[in-house]
Coordinates of C-alpha atoms in Angstrom, one line a residue:
Chain A
M1 CA -4.3 -25.9 -42.3
R2 CA -7.1 -23.7 -41.0
A3 CA -7.0 -21.6 -37.9
V4 CA -9.1 -19.1 -35.9
I5 CA -7.7 -16.6 -33.4
A6 CA -9.2 -15.1 -30.3
E7 CA -7.3 -12.2 -29.0
D8 CA -8.6 -8.9 -27.6
S9 CA -5.4 -6.9 -28.3
L10 CA -5.8 -5.7 -31.9
L11 CA -2.1 -5.2 -32.5
L12 CA -1.2 -8.7 -31.3
R13 CA -4.1 -10.2 -33.2
I14 CA -2.9 -8.6 -36.5
G15 CA 0.6 -9.8 -35.7
V16 CA -0.4 -13.4 -35.1
V17 CA -2.6 -13.4 -38.2
K18 CA 0.3 -12.1 -40.3
V19 CA 2.7 -14.8 -38.9
L20 CA 0.2 -17.6 -39.5
E21 CA -0.7 -16.4 -43.0
A22 CA 3.0 -16.2 -43.9
A23 CA 3.4 -19.7 -42.5
G24 CA 0.6 -21.0 -44.9
F25 CA -2.4 -21.1 -42.5
E26 CA -5.8 -20.2 -43.7
M27 CA -7.3 -17.7 -41.2
C28 CA -11.1 -18.6 -40.9
A29 CA -12.0 -16.1 -38.2
Q30 CA -10.6 -13.4 -35.9
V31 CA -12.5 -12.8 -32.7
A32 CA -11.9 -10.8 -29.6
D33 CA -13.7 -12.8 -26.9
A34 CA -14.5 -16.4 -25.8
E35 CA -18.1 -16.3 -27.0
G36 CA -17.1 -15.3 -30.5
L37 CA -14.4 -18.0 -30.4
L38 CA -16.8 -20.8 -29.6
A39 CA -19.2 -19.6 -32.3
A40 CA -16.3 -19.4 -34.8
V41 CA -15.0 -22.9 -33.9
E42 CA -18.6 -24.3 -34.3
E43 CA -18.9 -22.7 -37.7
H44 CA -15.5 -23.3 -39.2
R45 CA -14.2 -26.4 -37.4
P46 CA -10.6 -25.2 -37.8
D47 CA -7.5 -27.4 -37.2
I48 CA -6.3 -25.0 -34.5
A49 CA -7.5 -22.2 -32.3
V50 CA -5.0 -19.7 -31.0
V51 CA -6.5 -18.3 -27.9
D52 CA -5.6 -15.5 -25.5
V53 CA -5.9 -16.6 -21.8
R54 CA -7.4 -13.3 -20.6
M55 CA -10.2 -11.9 -22.6
P56 CA -13.3 -9.8 -22.1
P57 CA -15.5 -9.5 -20.1
G58 CA -13.7 -10.7 -17.0
F59 CA -10.0 -10.7 -18.1
T60 CA -9.2 -13.7 -16.0
D61 CA -9.3 -17.3 -17.5
E62 CA -12.0 -17.0 -20.2
G63 CA -9.5 -18.4 -22.8
V64 CA -8.6 -21.5 -20.7
R65 CA -12.3 -22.3 -20.1
A66 CA -13.1 -21.9 -23.8
A67 CA -10.0 -24.1 -24.7
L68 CA -11.3 -26.9 -22.4
V69 CA -14.7 -26.7 -24.0
I70 CA -13.2 -26.8 -27.5
R71 CA -11.0 -29.8 -26.8
R72 CA -14.0 -31.6 -25.3
Q73 CA -16.6 -30.8 -28.0
Y74 CA -14.4 -30.5 -31.1
P75 CA -11.6 -33.1 -30.6
R76 CA -10.2 -32.3 -34.0
T77 CA -9.5 -28.7 -33.2
A78 CA -6.2 -28.2 -31.4
V79 CA -5.8 -25.2 -29.0
L80 CA -2.8 -23.0 -28.4
L81 CA -3.1 -20.7 -25.4
L82 CA -1.2 -17.4 -25.4
S83 CA -0.5 -15.7 -22.1
Q84 CA 1.0 -12.4 -21.0
Y85 CA 2.7 -14.2 -18.1
V86 CA 3.2 -17.7 -17.0
E87 CA 0.2 -19.1 -15.1
E88 CA 1.2 -22.7 -14.7
R89 CA -2.1 -23.7 -13.2
Y90 CA -3.8 -22.9 -16.5
A91 CA -1.3 -25.0 -18.3
A92 CA -1.8 -27.8 -15.8
D93 CA -5.6 -27.6 -16.2
L94 CA -5.2 -28.0 -19.9
L95 CA -2.6 -30.7 -19.8
A96 CA -4.4 -32.7 -17.1
A97 CA -7.4 -33.0 -19.4
H98 CA -5.7 -33.4 -22.7
T99 CA -2.2 -34.5 -23.6
S100 CA -2.4 -33.9 -27.3
G101 CA -3.2 -31.0 -29.5
V102 CA -2.6 -28.4 -26.8
G103 CA 0.0 -25.7 -26.3
Y104 CA 0.7 -22.8 -23.9
L105 CA 3.1 -20.1 -24.9
L106 CA 4.0 -16.6 -23.8
K107 CA 2.8 -13.8 -26.1
E108 CA 6.3 -12.5 -26.6
R109 CA 7.2 -15.8 -28.4
V110 CA 5.1 -14.7 -31.4
A111 CA 8.0 -12.4 -32.2
D112 CA 10.2 -15.4 -33.0
V113 CA 8.0 -16.0 -36.1
E114 CA 9.5 -19.2 -37.4
E115 CA 9.6 -20.9 -34.0
F116 CA 6.1 -19.7 -33.3
A117 CA 4.7 -20.9 -36.6
E118 CA 6.5 -24.3 -36.0
A119 CA 4.8 -24.6 -32.6
V120 CA 1.4 -23.8 -34.0
R121 CA 1.9 -26.4 -36.7
R122 CA 3.0 -29.0 -34.2
V123 CA 0.0 -28.4 -31.9
A124 CA -2.4 -28.4 -34.9
A125 CA -0.9 -31.8 -35.9
G126 CA -1.8 -33.2 -32.5
G127 CA 1.5 -32.4 -30.7
T128 CA 2.2 -30.2 -27.7
A129 CA 4.1 -26.9 -27.2
L130 CA 4.9 -25.7 -23.7
D131 CA 6.7 -22.4 -23.1
P132 CA 10.2 -23.0 -21.6
Q133 CA 9.1 -20.6 -18.8
V134 CA 6.1 -22.8 -18.0
V135 CA 8.3 -25.8 -17.9
A136 CA 10.8 -24.1 -15.6
Q137 CA 8.1 -22.9 -13.3
L138 CA 6.3 -26.2 -13.0
L139 CA 9.7 -27.7 -12.2
I140 CA 10.2 -25.3 -9.3
R141 CA 6.9 -26.1 -7.7
R142 CA 7.4 -29.8 -7.7
H143 CA 8.1 -30.9 -4.2
S144 CA 8.8 -34.6 -3.7
D145 CA 11.1 -35.7 -6.4
P146 CA 11.9 -39.0 -8.2
L147 CA 13.3 -36.5 -10.7
D148 CA 16.3 -35.9 -8.4
R149 CA 17.6 -39.2 -9.7
L150 CA 18.0 -37.8 -13.2
T151 CA 21.3 -36.4 -14.4
P152 CA 21.3 -32.8 -15.5
R153 CA 21.5 -33.9 -19.1
E154 CA 18.5 -36.2 -18.7
R155 CA 16.6 -33.3 -17.2
E156 CA 17.4 -31.2 -20.2
V157 CA 16.1 -33.9 -22.5
L158 CA 12.9 -34.3 -20.4
E159 CA 12.4 -30.5 -20.4
L160 CA 12.6 -30.4 -24.2
M161 CA 10.2 -33.4 -24.4
A162 CA 7.8 -31.5 -22.1
G163 CA 8.1 -28.6 -24.5
G164 CA 6.7 -30.9 -27.3
R165 CA 10.0 -31.7 -29.2
S166 CA 10.5 -35.0 -31.0
N167 CA 13.7 -37.0 -30.6
S168 CA 15.2 -35.3 -33.6
G169 CA 14.1 -31.9 -32.2
V170 CA 15.8 -32.6 -28.9
A171 CA 18.9 -33.8 -30.7
T172 CA 19.2 -30.6 -32.7
E173 CA 18.6 -28.4 -29.6
L174 CA 21.2 -30.1 -27.5
V175 CA 23.6 -30.8 -30.3
I176 CA 23.8 -34.5 -29.7
S177 CA 23.0 -37.5 -31.8
E178 CA 19.5 -38.9 -32.0
S179 CA 20.7 -42.3 -30.7
A180 CA 22.1 -40.5 -27.6
V181 CA 18.7 -38.9 -27.1
A182 CA 17.1 -42.3 -27.3
K183 CA 19.5 -43.6 -24.7
H184 CA 18.8 -40.7 -22.4
I185 CA 15.0 -41.2 -22.8
N186 CA 15.3 -44.9 -22.0
S187 CA 17.2 -44.1 -18.9
I188 CA 14.6 -41.5 -17.9
F189 CA 11.8 -44.1 -18.4
T190 CA 13.7 -46.6 -16.2
K191 CA 14.5 -44.0 -13.5
L192 CA 10.9 -42.8 -13.3
D193 CA 9.6 -46.4 -13.0
L194 CA 7.4 -46.1 -16.0
P195 CA 5.6 -49.2 -17.2
K196 CA 6.8 -50.8 -20.4
A197 CA 4.1 -49.8 -22.9
D198 CA 4.2 -48.3 -26.3
A199 CA 6.8 -45.5 -26.6
D200 CA 4.4 -42.6 -27.2
H201 CA 2.4 -43.4 -24.1
R202 CA 5.5 -43.7 -21.9
R203 CA 6.7 -40.4 -23.4
V204 CA 3.5 -38.6 -22.3
L205 CA 3.6 -40.2 -18.9
A206 CA 7.2 -39.1 -18.4
V207 CA 6.3 -35.6 -19.3
L208 CA 3.3 -35.5 -17.1
R209 CA 5.3 -36.9 -14.2
F210 CA 7.9 -34.3 -14.9
L211 CA 5.3 -31.5 -14.7
G212 CA 3.9 -32.9 -11.5
I213 CA 0.5 -33.4 -13.0
A214 CA 0.2 -37.2 -13.1
T215 CA 1.1 -39.1 -10.0
A216 CA 0.8 -42.7 -11.3
Chain B
M1 CA -2.6 44.4 4.1
A2 CA -3.8 44.6 0.5
C3 CA -7.4 43.9 1.4
G4 CA -7.4 46.8 3.9
F5 CA -6.7 49.2 1.0
T6 CA -9.3 47.7 -1.3
V7 CA -12.1 48.2 1.3
W8 CA -10.9 51.6 2.4
P9 CA -13.3 53.7 0.4
M10 CA -16.3 51.5 1.2
Q11 CA -16.0 51.4 4.9
L12 CA -15.0 55.1 5.3
M13 CA -12.9 54.3 8.3
T14 CA -11.1 57.0 10.1
W15 CA -7.5 56.5 10.8
P16 CA -7.8 55.9 14.6
Q17 CA -10.3 53.2 13.8
L18 CA -7.9 51.6 11.3
V19 CA -4.9 51.8 13.7
L20 CA -6.8 50.9 16.9
G21 CA -9.8 49.0 15.7
R22 CA -8.5 45.6 15.5
P23 CA -6.2 45.6 18.6
L24 CA -9.1 47.2 20.6
R25 CA -11.6 44.6 19.4
R26 CA -9.2 41.8 20.3
A27 CA -8.4 43.3 23.7
G28 CA -12.2 43.6 24.3
H29 CA -12.7 39.9 23.4
R30 CA -9.9 38.8 25.6
T31 CA -11.1 40.9 28.5
A32 CA -14.6 39.4 28.1
L33 CA -13.0 36.0 28.1
V34 CA -11.2 36.8 31.3
A35 CA -14.3 38.3 32.9
A36 CA -16.5 35.3 31.8
G37 CA -13.9 33.0 33.4
L38 CA -14.4 34.4 36.9
P39 CA -17.7 32.8 37.9
L40 CA -16.6 29.5 36.3
H41 CA -13.3 29.5 38.0
L42 CA -14.8 30.4 41.4
A43 CA -17.7 27.9 41.2
V44 CA -15.9 25.2 43.1
V45 CA -14.5 27.5 45.8
P46 CA -17.7 27.3 48.0
L47 CA -17.5 23.5 47.9
W48 CA -13.9 23.6 49.1
L49 CA -14.8 26.0 51.9
W50 CA -17.6 23.6 52.8
L51 CA -15.1 20.7 52.8
L52 CA -12.6 22.6 54.9
G53 CA -15.4 23.6 57.3
A54 CA -16.6 20.0 57.6
M55 CA -13.0 18.8 58.3
A56 CA -12.5 21.5 60.9
A57 CA -15.8 20.4 62.5
L58 CA -14.5 16.8 62.7
T59 CA -12.1 17.7 65.5
H60 CA -14.8 18.4 67.9
A61 CA -17.8 16.6 66.4
P62 CA -16.9 13.2 64.8
G63 CA -20.5 12.8 63.7
A64 CA -19.7 15.3 60.9
A65 CA -17.7 12.7 59.1
A66 CA -20.9 11.7 57.3
V67 CA -21.0 15.1 55.7
T68 CA -17.4 15.3 54.4
P69 CA -17.8 13.2 51.2
L70 CA -20.6 15.4 50.1
P71 CA -18.6 18.4 48.8
V72 CA -16.2 15.9 47.0
L73 CA -19.2 14.2 45.4
L74 CA -20.7 17.5 44.4
T75 CA -17.3 18.5 42.9
L76 CA -17.4 15.4 40.8
V77 CA -20.9 16.1 39.7
V78 CA -20.3 19.7 38.7
T79 CA -16.9 19.0 37.0
P80 CA -18.3 17.9 33.6
L81 CA -20.8 20.8 33.6
L82 CA -18.0 23.3 34.4
T83 CA -15.9 21.7 31.7
V84 CA -18.7 22.2 29.2
G85 CA -19.0 25.8 30.3
Q86 CA -15.3 26.4 29.9
R87 CA -15.3 24.9 26.4
R88 CA -18.2 27.2 25.5
R89 CA -16.4 30.2 26.9
Y90 CA -13.4 29.6 24.7
R91 CA -15.4 28.8 21.6
A92 CA -17.7 31.9 22.0
L93 CA -15.0 34.4 23.0
V94 CA -11.9 33.5 21.0
G95 CA -13.4 31.0 18.5
K96 CA -11.1 28.2 19.8
D97 CA -12.1 24.6 20.2
L98 CA -10.3 23.0 23.1
P99 CA -9.1 19.5 22.1
R100 CA -11.1 16.8 23.7
P101 CA -9.7 13.9 25.7
A102 CA -10.2 10.4 24.3
A103 CA -13.6 8.9 24.8
P104 CA -13.8 6.4 27.7
G105 CA -14.7 3.6 25.3
P106 CA -17.8 1.6 24.6
G107 CA -19.9 -0.1 27.3
G108 CA -23.0 0.3 29.3
N109 CA -23.7 3.3 31.6
W110 CA -22.2 1.6 34.6
K111 CA -19.0 0.6 32.8
T112 CA -18.7 4.0 31.3
A113 CA -19.1 5.6 34.7
V114 CA -16.4 3.4 36.2
R115 CA -14.1 4.1 33.4
R116 CA -14.7 7.9 33.8
L117 CA -14.0 7.7 37.5
T118 CA -10.9 5.6 37.2
G119 CA -9.6 7.4 34.1
R120 CA -7.2 10.3 34.4
A121 CA -9.3 12.8 32.3
L122 CA -11.8 13.4 35.0
W123 CA -9.2 13.9 37.8
R124 CA -7.3 16.3 35.5
Q125 CA -10.5 18.2 35.1
V126 CA -11.1 18.3 38.9
C127 CA -7.6 19.6 39.2
Y128 CA -8.3 22.4 36.7
H129 CA -11.6 23.5 38.3
A130 CA -10.6 23.1 42.0
V131 CA -6.9 24.2 42.0
A132 CA -6.0 26.0 38.8
G133 CA -9.4 27.7 38.5
P134 CA -9.2 29.7 41.8
L135 CA -5.6 30.6 41.1
L136 CA -6.5 31.9 37.6
A137 CA -9.5 33.7 39.2
V138 CA -7.0 35.7 41.3
L139 CA -5.1 36.7 38.2
D140 CA -8.3 37.4 36.4
L141 CA -9.3 39.8 39.1
A142 CA -5.9 41.5 39.0
V143 CA -6.1 42.1 35.3
L144 CA -9.7 43.4 35.5
A145 CA -8.5 45.7 38.3
V146 CA -5.7 46.9 36.1
W147 CA -8.3 47.7 33.4
A148 CA -10.6 49.5 35.8
A149 CA -7.7 51.5 37.3
A150 CA -6.4 52.4 33.8
L151 CA -9.8 53.6 32.6
V152 CA -10.5 55.6 35.7
A153 CA -7.1 57.2 35.8
A154 CA -6.8 57.9 32.2
S155 CA -10.1 59.7 32.2
I156 CA -9.4 61.6 35.4
Y157 CA -10.0 65.0 33.7
V158 CA -13.5 63.8 32.7
W159 CA -14.3 62.9 36.3
I160 CA -13.0 66.2 37.5
W161 CA -15.2 68.0 35.0
A162 CA -18.2 65.8 35.5
L163 CA -18.3 65.5 39.3
P164 CA -20.1 68.3 41.2
P165 CA -17.6 70.5 43.1
Q166 CA -18.6 69.4 46.6
W167 CA -17.7 65.7 45.8
R168 CA -14.3 66.4 44.5
V169 CA -11.1 65.4 46.2
T170 CA -10.1 68.8 47.5
D171 CA -6.5 69.4 46.8
L172 CA -6.1 67.6 43.5
G173 CA -3.9 69.8 41.5
Y174 CA -5.2 70.1 37.9
S175 CA -1.8 70.3 36.4
T176 CA 0.3 68.0 38.6
Q177 CA -1.4 64.9 40.2
A178 CA -4.2 64.7 37.7
A179 CA -1.6 64.8 34.9
Y180 CA 0.4 62.1 36.6
L181 CA -2.7 60.0 37.0
T182 CA -3.6 60.5 33.4
A183 CA -0.1 59.5 32.3
G184 CA -0.2 56.4 34.6
G185 CA -3.7 55.5 33.3
L186 CA -2.5 55.7 29.7
A187 CA 0.5 53.6 30.6
L188 CA -1.8 51.0 32.2
L189 CA -4.1 51.2 29.1
F190 CA -1.0 50.4 27.1
L191 CA -0.1 47.5 29.4
G192 CA -3.7 46.2 29.8
P193 CA -3.9 44.4 26.4
R194 CA -0.5 42.8 27.0
L195 CA -1.4 41.6 30.4
T196 CA -4.7 40.4 29.2
G197 CA -3.0 38.6 26.3
A198 CA -0.5 36.9 28.6
L199 CA -3.3 35.8 30.9
V200 CA -5.4 34.5 28.0
R201 CA -2.4 32.5 26.8
L202 CA -1.8 31.2 30.3
E203 CA -5.5 30.3 30.7
T204 CA -5.6 28.6 27.3
R205 CA -2.5 26.6 28.1
A206 CA -3.9 25.5 31.4
A207 CA -7.2 24.5 29.8
E208 CA -5.5 22.6 27.0
V209 CA -3.2 20.8 29.4
L210 CA -5.9 19.8 32.0
L211 CA -9.1 19.7 30.0
G212 CA -7.7 18.4 26.7
P213 CA -6.1 15.1 26.0
S214 CA -3.1 14.1 28.1
R215 CA 0.4 13.9 26.4
T216 CA 0.0 10.1 26.2
E217 CA -3.4 10.4 24.6
K218 CA -2.1 13.0 22.2
L219 CA 0.9 10.8 21.2
A220 CA -1.4 7.8 20.8
R221 CA -3.7 9.8 18.6
R222 CA -0.7 11.1 16.6
V223 CA 0.6 7.5 16.2
A224 CA -2.8 6.3 15.0
D225 CA -3.1 9.3 12.6
L226 CA 0.5 8.7 11.3
A227 CA -0.1 4.9 10.9
E228 CA -3.3 5.6 8.9
S229 CA -1.7 8.2 6.7
R230 CA 1.3 6.0 6.1
A231 CA -0.9 3.1 5.1
G232 CA -2.7 5.5 2.7
V233 CA 0.6 6.6 1.2
L234 CA 1.7 3.0 0.7
D235 CA -1.6 2.0 -0.8
A236 CA -1.5 5.0 -3.1
A237 CA 2.0 4.1 -4.2
D238 CA 1.0 0.5 -4.9
A239 CA -2.0 1.6 -6.9
E240 CA 0.2 3.9 -8.9
R241 CA 2.6 1.1 -9.7
R242 CA -0.3 -1.1 -10.8
R243 CA -1.6 1.7 -13.0
I244 CA 1.8 2.2 -14.6
E245 CA 2.0 -1.6 -15.1
R246 CA -1.3 -1.7 -16.9
D247 CA -0.5 1.3 -19.0
L248 CA 2.8 -0.2 -20.1
H249 CA 1.1 -3.5 -20.8
D250 CA -1.7 -2.1 -22.8
G251 CA 0.5 0.4 -24.7
A252 CA 4.2 0.0 -25.1
Q253 CA 4.4 -3.7 -24.7
Q254 CA 1.8 -4.4 -27.4
H255 CA 3.5 -2.1 -29.8
L256 CA 6.9 -3.6 -29.2
V257 CA 5.5 -7.1 -29.7
S258 CA 3.9 -6.0 -32.9
L259 CA 7.1 -4.3 -34.0
A260 CA 9.1 -7.5 -33.3
V261 CA 6.5 -9.6 -35.2
N262 CA 6.8 -7.4 -38.2
L263 CA 10.6 -7.4 -38.2
G264 CA 10.5 -11.2 -37.7
L265 CA 8.1 -11.5 -40.6
A266 CA 10.4 -9.3 -42.7
R267 CA 13.3 -11.5 -41.8
A268 CA 11.4 -14.7 -42.6
T269 CA 9.7 -13.7 -45.8
L270 CA 12.1 -11.3 -47.6
G271 CA 14.4 -14.0 -48.9
D272 CA 16.1 -12.0 -51.7
L273 CA 17.5 -9.2 -49.5
P274 CA 21.1 -8.1 -49.8
A275 CA 23.2 -9.4 -46.9
D276 CA 23.6 -5.9 -45.4
A277 CA 19.8 -5.3 -45.3
R278 CA 19.3 -8.7 -43.8
K279 CA 21.9 -8.0 -41.1
V280 CA 20.1 -4.7 -40.3
I281 CA 16.7 -6.4 -40.0
D282 CA 18.2 -9.2 -37.9
E283 CA 19.7 -6.6 -35.6
A284 CA 16.5 -4.7 -35.3
H285 CA 14.5 -7.9 -34.6
R286 CA 17.0 -8.8 -31.9
Q287 CA 16.8 -5.4 -30.3
A288 CA 13.0 -5.4 -30.4
K289 CA 13.0 -8.7 -28.5
E290 CA 15.5 -7.3 -26.0
A291 CA 13.3 -4.3 -25.5
I292 CA 10.3 -6.5 -24.8
A293 CA 12.4 -8.5 -22.3
E294 CA 13.6 -5.3 -20.7
L295 CA 10.1 -3.9 -20.5
N296 CA 8.9 -7.2 -19.0
N297 CA 11.6 -6.9 -16.4
L298 CA 10.6 -3.4 -15.6
V299 CA 7.0 -4.2 -15.3
R300 CA 7.8 -7.2 -13.0
G301 CA 9.8 -4.8 -10.9
L302 CA 6.9 -2.3 -10.6
H303 CA 4.0 -4.5 -9.7
P304 CA 3.6 -7.7 -11.8
A305 CA 0.1 -8.4 -12.9
V306 CA 0.5 -12.0 -11.9
L307 CA 0.9 -10.8 -8.2
E308 CA -2.4 -8.9 -8.3
D309 CA -4.3 -11.7 -10.2
R310 CA -2.9 -14.9 -8.7
G311 CA -1.1 -13.9 -5.5
L312 CA 2.3 -14.6 -4.1
D313 CA 2.7 -18.3 -5.0
A314 CA 2.3 -17.8 -8.7
A315 CA 4.3 -14.5 -8.7
L316 CA 7.3 -16.0 -6.7
S317 CA 7.3 -19.2 -8.9
G318 CA 7.7 -16.9 -11.8
V319 CA 10.6 -15.0 -10.2
A320 CA 12.3 -18.3 -9.3
A321 CA 11.8 -19.7 -12.8
R322 CA 13.8 -16.9 -14.4
L323 CA 16.9 -17.4 -12.2
P324 CA 19.9 -19.3 -13.4
I325 CA 20.1 -21.4 -10.2
P326 CA 17.5 -23.9 -9.0
V327 CA 15.2 -22.3 -6.4
R328 CA 12.5 -24.1 -4.5
V329 CA 9.4 -22.1 -3.7
A330 CA 7.0 -23.2 -1.0
V331 CA 4.1 -20.9 -0.3
D332 CA 1.6 -22.0 2.2
L333 CA -1.1 -19.4 2.7
P334 CA -4.7 -20.3 3.5
Q335 CA -5.8 -16.9 2.3
R336 CA -4.2 -13.9 0.6
P337 CA -2.7 -11.2 2.8
S338 CA -3.4 -7.5 2.0
P339 CA -2.1 -6.2 -1.4
T340 CA 0.5 -4.0 0.4
V341 CA 1.9 -6.9 2.4
E342 CA 1.9 -9.1 -0.7
A343 CA 3.8 -6.5 -2.6
V344 CA 6.4 -6.1 0.1
A345 CA 6.8 -9.9 0.4
Y346 CA 7.2 -10.1 -3.3
F347 CA 9.8 -7.4 -3.6
V348 CA 11.8 -8.7 -0.7
V349 CA 12.0 -12.3 -2.1
S350 CA 12.6 -11.0 -5.6
E351 CA 15.4 -8.7 -4.5
A352 CA 16.9 -11.2 -2.1
L353 CA 17.0 -13.8 -4.9
T354 CA 18.6 -11.3 -7.2
N355 CA 21.3 -10.7 -4.5
V356 CA 21.8 -14.4 -4.1
V357 CA 22.5 -14.7 -7.8
K358 CA 24.8 -11.7 -7.9
H359 CA 26.8 -12.1 -4.8
A360 CA 26.4 -15.4 -3.0
Q361 CA 28.0 -17.8 -5.5
A362 CA 25.2 -20.1 -4.5
T363 CA 24.2 -23.3 -6.2
R364 CA 20.6 -23.3 -4.9
A365 CA 18.1 -21.3 -2.9
D366 CA 15.0 -22.0 -0.9
V367 CA 12.0 -19.7 -0.4
T368 CA 9.3 -20.4 2.1
V369 CA 6.3 -18.2 2.8
E370 CA 3.9 -19.1 5.5
R371 CA 1.5 -17.6 7.9
I372 CA 1.9 -18.0 11.6
G373 CA -0.9 -16.4 13.5
E374 CA -0.9 -12.8 12.4
T375 CA 2.6 -12.8 11.0
L376 CA 3.6 -13.6 7.4
L377 CA 6.9 -15.3 7.7
V378 CA 9.2 -15.2 4.7
V379 CA 12.5 -17.1 4.6
V380 CA 15.0 -16.9 1.8
A381 CA 18.0 -19.2 2.3
D382 CA 20.9 -20.0 0.0
D383 CA 24.0 -22.2 0.2
G384 CA 26.4 -19.5 -1.0
A385 CA 29.5 -17.9 0.5
G386 CA 27.7 -15.9 3.2
G387 CA 29.1 -12.7 4.5
A388 CA 26.0 -10.6 3.6
D389 CA 25.9 -7.5 5.8
L390 CA 22.7 -5.7 6.7
D391 CA 24.6 -2.6 7.7
A392 CA 27.1 -2.6 4.8
A393 CA 28.0 1.0 3.9
G394 CA 26.4 2.1 0.7
G395 CA 24.7 -1.3 0.5
T396 CA 21.3 -0.3 -1.0
G397 CA 20.4 -4.0 -1.3
L398 CA 19.7 -5.4 2.1
A399 CA 19.4 -2.0 3.8
G400 CA 16.8 -1.0 1.2
L401 CA 14.9 -4.2 1.8
A402 CA 14.9 -3.6 5.5
K403 CA 13.4 -0.2 5.0
R404 CA 10.7 -1.5 2.7
V405 CA 9.9 -4.1 5.3
A406 CA 9.9 -1.5 8.1
S407 CA 7.4 0.6 6.1
V408 CA 4.7 -2.0 7.0
D409 CA 6.0 -2.5 10.6
G410 CA 7.8 -5.7 9.6
T411 CA 11.3 -6.9 10.7
L412 CA 14.1 -8.2 8.6
S413 CA 17.0 -10.2 10.0
C414 CA 19.9 -11.7 8.2
R415 CA 22.2 -14.5 9.4
S416 CA 25.1 -14.9 7.1
P417 CA 28.4 -16.2 8.6
A418 CA 31.4 -16.1 6.4
G419 CA 31.4 -19.3 4.4
G420 CA 27.6 -19.4 4.4
P421 CA 24.8 -20.3 4.4
T422 CA 22.8 -17.1 4.3
V423 CA 19.3 -17.0 5.8
I424 CA 17.2 -13.9 5.5
T425 CA 14.1 -13.9 7.7
V426 CA 11.3 -11.4 7.2
E427 CA 8.3 -11.1 9.5
L428 CA 5.4 -9.0 8.2
P429 CA 2.4 -8.3 10.3
C430 CA -0.9 -9.0 8.6
A431 CA -4.3 -8.6 10.1
P432 CA -6.3 -11.9 10.5

């Protein structure tokens, strides 16, 4: 798979490049700002862009805005945002517009090289990856709560789903069987009054409701 | 003094000049100050005499009543002029600026005039010129008389020598009375500067008390100055925390992440390592990640970037998300308070929540931040065991928070009956 990286901190950029190259990615371009990123995506049409949220010149949300542009103009390029600290509004902005091929992780997660590479691969393949911190924080800000009806175990399952894990990923993480995960997920769908549609769609809806982004 | 020795050869001073020069000059200045005070001090006396005369005239000529307000009015008119004169006298003669009373405040001529008339400053000035002034003039005259007597008596031999014989006091013994007079004159010369000094001190004190700002005004000014300097200190401390946060973020944090990435890569890619080496790398990787986490905690404790960038809502959600118990955060602020107030609110909530986790055995906590008028109200509640004590000996936790809150004139109260729940309420003043 092919990737570009936009990150203004040289050390971190080198680190991410090393991790991705070790994980078998082909690095097409390394840039340090949003403008360079858009040019690189236009030129290389990569499978994924790994993007720092704060970049020159303004050091605010240049990365988020570039990510939204990329997802709109180049649907085949997935975007993984890297952030120094959790800013859940950015994650929400991204997820409200796109529910596939997006991710939002803290920079320190790069150090867990295998997990990080796995998350990049998952997002590049059209999945999602949300930092556990983002999930926890979004949860705190939810106010009215159909989620209160969920059992603690079901909440755990939902949190992991929100983080982008598949059923087998959830099963491994919680050390339970896959059929138990499926049972929990069905229970979650029922409790959240999600319409009976295809499983993937319900899954996305559940996660969005969990994150307080979709109200339907 | 060292400088005295260095200029010695240049100025070619004689020893009496060196010993007496400065005290003499100072005594001269002070005596001039005293002498210049006389006309100013006595300026109001004719007006008083006029007033007294007019009042005495009232007893047998009631028509004179129309005249009595005149001296009072004139006194009011000359008072500011005399005050200006007194200020000049002090500045010119002893280089001292008398502190000024507070300005009467903005407004048109009419309003200002009313404020001046009703304010205390003017009446204290009247008191100085009309009452203290004449009394001081008496003392001025006495001191000047002492100087005159001292000079005449000390130089009696000069007079005896200079005066033609027919004008001399006849039986003045050259050796006895004249010698006594000289000695007395010298003693007065010795006393003169001290008396003058004491009088100048008394005059200065009276002028400061009656012409300067009143005690209340001084205190008000002091409070304003202190409030300003304290705000400056707090802002400087906050700016310093932010600077350290940025430095750590741009330097150490990036290096540590890079280090952890390299160690992680080593662990992932070097498949054929001996078990011992792998263990060492694993350990190093874990420690690097711990160091990152610790540094992040430290930075959050200093002044988190998220607080500066996104405000209280985002920063407090971040704090809550890292706690092991569920915490609800509701921040309702139409606009952001000042950075200093934000920082205090952040630290109070973050410390209070840390305490909840450490001590309260709570299962959940609630944080609300809202603005009511000009107050930022912060409430942290938990369902724990209670018994938190604001005055607990050695308790740096709550007492420290209370101090931090007090530094911006806020208040912290804690209601925590045994058995819980605990509610900490903080009110922080914030300008609209």
